[in-house]
XYZ file of C-alpha atoms in Angstrom:
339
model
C -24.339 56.876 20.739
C -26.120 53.714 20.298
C -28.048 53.051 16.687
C -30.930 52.416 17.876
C -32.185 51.956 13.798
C -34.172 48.597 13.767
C -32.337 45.894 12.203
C -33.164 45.088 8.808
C -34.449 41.323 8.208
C -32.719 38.671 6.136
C -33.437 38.635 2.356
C -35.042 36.272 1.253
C -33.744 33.146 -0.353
C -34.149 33.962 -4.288
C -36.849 31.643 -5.800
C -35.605 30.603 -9.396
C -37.798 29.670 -12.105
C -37.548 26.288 -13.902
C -35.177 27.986 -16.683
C -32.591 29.337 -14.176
C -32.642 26.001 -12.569
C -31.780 24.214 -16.261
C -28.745 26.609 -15.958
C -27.444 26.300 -13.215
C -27.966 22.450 -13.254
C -25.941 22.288 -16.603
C -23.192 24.590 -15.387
C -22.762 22.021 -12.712
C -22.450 18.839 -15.240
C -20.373 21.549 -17.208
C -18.009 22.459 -14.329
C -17.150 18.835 -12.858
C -16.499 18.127 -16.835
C -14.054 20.178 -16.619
C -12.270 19.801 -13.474
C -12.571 15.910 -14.581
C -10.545 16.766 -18.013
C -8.031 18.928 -16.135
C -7.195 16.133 -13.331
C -4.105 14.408 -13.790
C -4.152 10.618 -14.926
C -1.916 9.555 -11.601
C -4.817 11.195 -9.808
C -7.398 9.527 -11.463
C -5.616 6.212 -11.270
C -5.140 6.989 -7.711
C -8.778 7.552 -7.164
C -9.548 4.330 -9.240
C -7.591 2.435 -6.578
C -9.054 4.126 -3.519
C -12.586 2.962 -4.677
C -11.069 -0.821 -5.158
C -10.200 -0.520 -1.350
C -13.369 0.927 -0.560
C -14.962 -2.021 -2.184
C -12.426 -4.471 -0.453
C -13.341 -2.584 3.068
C -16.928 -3.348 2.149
C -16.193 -7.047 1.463
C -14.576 -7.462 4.520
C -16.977 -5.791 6.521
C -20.200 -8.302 4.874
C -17.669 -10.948 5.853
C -17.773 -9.641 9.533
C -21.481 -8.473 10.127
C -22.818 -11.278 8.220
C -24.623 -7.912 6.135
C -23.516 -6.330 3.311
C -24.245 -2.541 3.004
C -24.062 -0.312 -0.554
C -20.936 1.345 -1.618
C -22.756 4.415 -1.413
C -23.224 4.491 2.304
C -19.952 6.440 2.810
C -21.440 8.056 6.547
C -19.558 8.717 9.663
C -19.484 4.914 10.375
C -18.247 3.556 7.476
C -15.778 6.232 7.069
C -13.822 5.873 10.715
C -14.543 2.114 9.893
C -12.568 2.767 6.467
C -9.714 4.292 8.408
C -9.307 1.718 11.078
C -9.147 -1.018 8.494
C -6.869 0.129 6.500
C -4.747 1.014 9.565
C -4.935 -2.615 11.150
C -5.540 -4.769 8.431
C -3.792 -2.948 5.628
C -0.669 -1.566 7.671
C -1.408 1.431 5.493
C 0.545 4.317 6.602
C -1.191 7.883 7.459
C -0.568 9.649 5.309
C -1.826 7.381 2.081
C -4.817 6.632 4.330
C -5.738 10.575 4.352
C -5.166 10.045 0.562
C -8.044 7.255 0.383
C -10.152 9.545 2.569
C -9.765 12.303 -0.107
C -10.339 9.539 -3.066
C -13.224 7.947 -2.220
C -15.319 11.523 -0.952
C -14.332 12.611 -4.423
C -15.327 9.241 -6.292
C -18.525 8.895 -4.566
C -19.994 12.322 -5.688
C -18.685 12.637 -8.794
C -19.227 8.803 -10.290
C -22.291 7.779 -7.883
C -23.722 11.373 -7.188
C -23.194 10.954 -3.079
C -22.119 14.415 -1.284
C -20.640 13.066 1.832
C -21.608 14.828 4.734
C -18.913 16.765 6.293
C -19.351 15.340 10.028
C -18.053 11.694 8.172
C -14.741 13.704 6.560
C -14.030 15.486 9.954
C -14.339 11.942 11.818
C -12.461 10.338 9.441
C -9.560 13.042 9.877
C -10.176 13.233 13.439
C -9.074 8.684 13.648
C -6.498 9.273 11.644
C -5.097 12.223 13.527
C -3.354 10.381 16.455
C -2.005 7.668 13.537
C 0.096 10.408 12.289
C 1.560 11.094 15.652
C 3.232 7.446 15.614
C 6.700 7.385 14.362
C 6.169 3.860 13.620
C 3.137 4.343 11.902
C 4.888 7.264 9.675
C 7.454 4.686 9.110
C 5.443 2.435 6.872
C 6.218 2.424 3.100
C 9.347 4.238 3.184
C 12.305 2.813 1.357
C 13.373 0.738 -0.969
C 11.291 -3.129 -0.395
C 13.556 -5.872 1.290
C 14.705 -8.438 -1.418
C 13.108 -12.154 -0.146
C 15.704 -15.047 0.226
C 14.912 -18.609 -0.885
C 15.135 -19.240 2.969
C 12.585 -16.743 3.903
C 10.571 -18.306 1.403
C 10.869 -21.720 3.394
C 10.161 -19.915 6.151
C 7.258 -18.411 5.522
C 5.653 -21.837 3.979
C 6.737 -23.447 7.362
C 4.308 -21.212 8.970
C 1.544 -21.173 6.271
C -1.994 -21.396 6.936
C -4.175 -24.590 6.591
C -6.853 -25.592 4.414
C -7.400 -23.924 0.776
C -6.442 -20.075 1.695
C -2.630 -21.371 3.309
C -2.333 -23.359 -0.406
C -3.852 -20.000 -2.891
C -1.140 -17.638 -0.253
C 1.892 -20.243 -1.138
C 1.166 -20.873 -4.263
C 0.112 -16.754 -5.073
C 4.325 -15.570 -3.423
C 5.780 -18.348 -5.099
C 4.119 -17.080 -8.763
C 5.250 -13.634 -7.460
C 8.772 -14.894 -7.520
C 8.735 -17.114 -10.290
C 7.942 -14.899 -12.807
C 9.302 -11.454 -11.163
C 5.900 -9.903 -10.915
C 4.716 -6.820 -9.840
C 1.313 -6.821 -7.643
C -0.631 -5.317 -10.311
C 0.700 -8.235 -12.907
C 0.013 -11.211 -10.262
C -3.184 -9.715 -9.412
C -3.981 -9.860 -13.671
C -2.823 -13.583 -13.953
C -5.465 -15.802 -15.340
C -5.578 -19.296 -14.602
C -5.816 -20.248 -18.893
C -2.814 -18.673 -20.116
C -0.398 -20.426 -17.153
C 0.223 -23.879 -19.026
C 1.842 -26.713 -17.658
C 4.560 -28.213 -19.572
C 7.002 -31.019 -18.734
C 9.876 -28.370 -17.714
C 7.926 -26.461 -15.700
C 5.278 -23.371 -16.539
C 4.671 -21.089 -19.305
C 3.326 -17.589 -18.319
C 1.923 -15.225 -19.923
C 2.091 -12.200 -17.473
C -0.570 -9.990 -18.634
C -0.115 -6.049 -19.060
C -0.999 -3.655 -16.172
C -0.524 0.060 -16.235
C 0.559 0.891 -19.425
C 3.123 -1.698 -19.553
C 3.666 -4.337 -22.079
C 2.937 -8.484 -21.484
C 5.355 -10.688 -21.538
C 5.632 -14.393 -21.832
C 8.084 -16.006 -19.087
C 8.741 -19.690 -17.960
C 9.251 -21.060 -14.713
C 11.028 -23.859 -14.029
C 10.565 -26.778 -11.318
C 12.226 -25.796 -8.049
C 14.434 -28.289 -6.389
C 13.169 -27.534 -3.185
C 9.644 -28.943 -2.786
C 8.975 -26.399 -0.340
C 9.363 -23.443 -2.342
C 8.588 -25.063 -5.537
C 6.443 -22.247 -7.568
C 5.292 -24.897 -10.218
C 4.233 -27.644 -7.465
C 2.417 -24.806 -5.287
C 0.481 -23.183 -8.513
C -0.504 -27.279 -9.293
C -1.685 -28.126 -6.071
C -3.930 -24.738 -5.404
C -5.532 -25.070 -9.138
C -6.449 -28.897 -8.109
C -7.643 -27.723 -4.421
C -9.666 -24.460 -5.969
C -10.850 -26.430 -8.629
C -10.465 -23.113 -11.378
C -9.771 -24.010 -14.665
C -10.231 -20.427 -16.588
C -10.723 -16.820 -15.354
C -8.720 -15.346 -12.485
C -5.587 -17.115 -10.990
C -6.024 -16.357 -7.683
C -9.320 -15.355 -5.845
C -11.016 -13.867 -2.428
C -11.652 -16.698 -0.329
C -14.190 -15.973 2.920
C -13.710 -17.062 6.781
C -15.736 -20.103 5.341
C -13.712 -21.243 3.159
C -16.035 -20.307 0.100
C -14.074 -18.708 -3.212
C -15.158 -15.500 -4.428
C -16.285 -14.883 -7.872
C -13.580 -11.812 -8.696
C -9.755 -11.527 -9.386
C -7.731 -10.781 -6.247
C -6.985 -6.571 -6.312
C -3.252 -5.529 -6.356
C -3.981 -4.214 -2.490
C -4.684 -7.580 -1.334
C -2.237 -9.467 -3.223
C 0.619 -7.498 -1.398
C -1.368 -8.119 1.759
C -1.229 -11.372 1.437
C 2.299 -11.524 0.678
C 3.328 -8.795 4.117
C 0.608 -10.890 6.423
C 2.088 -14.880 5.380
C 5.916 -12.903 6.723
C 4.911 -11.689 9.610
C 2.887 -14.904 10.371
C 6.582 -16.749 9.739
C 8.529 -13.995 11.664
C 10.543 -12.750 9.367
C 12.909 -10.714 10.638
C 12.569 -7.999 7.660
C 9.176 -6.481 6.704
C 8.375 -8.083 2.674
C 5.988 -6.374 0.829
C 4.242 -7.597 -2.828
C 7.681 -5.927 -4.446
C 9.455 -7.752 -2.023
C 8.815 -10.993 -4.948
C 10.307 -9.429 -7.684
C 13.226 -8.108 -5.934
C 14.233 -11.296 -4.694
C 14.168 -12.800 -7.604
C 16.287 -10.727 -9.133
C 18.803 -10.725 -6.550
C 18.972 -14.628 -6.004
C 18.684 -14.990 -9.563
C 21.888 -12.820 -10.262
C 23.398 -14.306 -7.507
C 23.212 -17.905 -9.275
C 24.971 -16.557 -12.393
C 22.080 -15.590 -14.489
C 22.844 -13.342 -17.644
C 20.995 -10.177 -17.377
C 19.338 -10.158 -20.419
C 17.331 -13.408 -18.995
C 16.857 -11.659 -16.110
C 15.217 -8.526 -17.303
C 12.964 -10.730 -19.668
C 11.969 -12.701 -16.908
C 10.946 -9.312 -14.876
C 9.939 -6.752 -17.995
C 12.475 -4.064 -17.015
C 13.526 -2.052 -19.319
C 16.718 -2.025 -21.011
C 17.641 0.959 -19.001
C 15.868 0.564 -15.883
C 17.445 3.034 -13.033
C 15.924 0.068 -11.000
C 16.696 -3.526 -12.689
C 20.502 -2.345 -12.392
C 20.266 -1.466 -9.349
C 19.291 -4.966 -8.346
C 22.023 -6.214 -9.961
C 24.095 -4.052 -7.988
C 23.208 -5.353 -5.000
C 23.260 -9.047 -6.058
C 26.688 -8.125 -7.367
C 28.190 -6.373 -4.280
C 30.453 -9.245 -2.429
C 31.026 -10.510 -5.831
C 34.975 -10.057 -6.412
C 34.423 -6.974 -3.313
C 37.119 -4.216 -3.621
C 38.531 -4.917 -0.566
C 38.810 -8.555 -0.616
C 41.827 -10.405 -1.174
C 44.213 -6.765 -0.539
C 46.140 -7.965 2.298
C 44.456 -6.505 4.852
């Protein structure tokens, strides 16, 4: 039998007086305190870095539109627009660009008080989707980064850029491998504390992440081409800096920015000047210090100058297995057996 019972209406939305709202409002603050205090410092760190790219994406984009728009307008637009950058321009692969998605939703309401409407997450998700369907897309970032060669290193400055950004990008992967540097550390270089001396350069490699500076010289190269203390000499003439950041954002003008390079675009720079030179292996910002480990093993170095040049530890799972590698054909097991 049907209910035939009229249908009750919809209560009404509670109306809370101004001390309720006080509450509630503070058990808010209270409640993002915590979850703030709880999240991990990787996480944090992580989401530190999405918002760098976020910035960077916004850089580029005033470069492009001739318009720059606030940080804070994370819509539909900008957030695809995020995605497609750092799929194109970045070679980022999915599944660290669903990562930035996450970050910079989560940085933008709890640092700048921005709820991003969930029509921008969906379409973000939604761009990415058919990215993570590429194999070759899934591809990127995996494994261990291909050691450069001294003729790679020719090879990309044959195929370097003109004008002042060709001389910051030769003079920024040549600093790389000169002093063994991680992104993060040649992204923290300052233009005051790398002194030229008669023998070559003294650095002082600042410290990044938790990790402790270090003071390294780099010699003059034989090879003019690949020469990190002729390349460093000629960009700080060209750029004219003197003090403050070794290496900066330069526009489609030409103009210098005003702000250190961020880690991001420092191993952009170093993946985008390889492929420009066809390199036949895909180098990355670690790529650097790698290779000049390797080559420097590889000449005879002792290890103990190596691993002060690069900051490894003493026990570093990683600095011996670069030596490894250098050392592989290096008196080979099955050389010399009569075979």
């Amino acid at each position: 039998m049907t209910d035939l019972a009229p249908r009750q209406p919809d209560a009404a939305p509670a109306v809370r007086d101004a001390a309720t709202l006080a509450v509630l409002a503070a058990m808010e603050q209270a409640a993002e305190q915590h979850l703030d205090a709880i999240r991990p410092n990787n996480t944090k760190r992580g989401y530190a870095n999405d918002w760098n790219l976020w910035t960077e994406f916004h850089d580029w984009l005033a470069e492009q539109a001739g318009h720059r728009l606030a940080l804070t307008d994370v819509t539909k637009g900008t957030l695809v627009g995020f995605v497609v950058w750092l799929d194109t321009v970045k070679l980022a692969a999915p599944n660290s660009i669903d990562r930035r998605i996450t970050g910079v939703t989560v940085t933008a309401r709890n640092e700048h008080g921005i709820e991003v409407p969930k029509a921008a997450t969906v379409a973000a998700r939604q761009a990415l989707k058919p990215l993570k369907n590429d194999p070759e897309r899934q591809a990127r970032g995996r494994g261990k980064a291909a050691a450069v060669t001294p003729e790679q290193l020719r090879q990309m400055n044959a195929a370097v850029a003109d004008g002042l950004t060709g001389l910051r990008d030769r003079a920024l992967w040549l600093m790389a491998f000169g002093i063994a540097g991680r992104s993060a550390e040649v992204a923290a270089l300052r233009a005051d504390t790398i002194v030229h001396v008669s023998q070559g350069l003294d650095v002082h490699v600042p410290a990044v992440k938790g990790r402790p500076p270090r003071d390294v010289v780099v010699s003059y190269g034989k090879n003019v081409d690949t020469c990190p203390v002729r390349a460093w000499l000629t960009w700080r003439a060209a750029s004219g800096i003197a003090s403050g950041p070794a290496f900066l954002p330069i526009d489609v003008w030409g103009h210098l920015g005003n702000r250190a390079l961020s880690p991001e675009a420092v191993r952009e720079i170093i993946a985008r000047n390889a492929e420009r030179a066809g390199v036949a292996v895909r180098l990355t910002g670690h790529s650097m210090r790698a290779g000049f480990i390797t080559t420097s093993r590889k000449a005879g170095k002792r290890e103990e100058k190596i691993r002060a040049q690069s900051g490894h530890a003493d026990n570093s799972p990683a600095f011996w297995g670069y030596i490894r590698e250098a050392d592989k054909w290096t008196d080979a097991a099955s050389e010399g057996i009569g075979l």
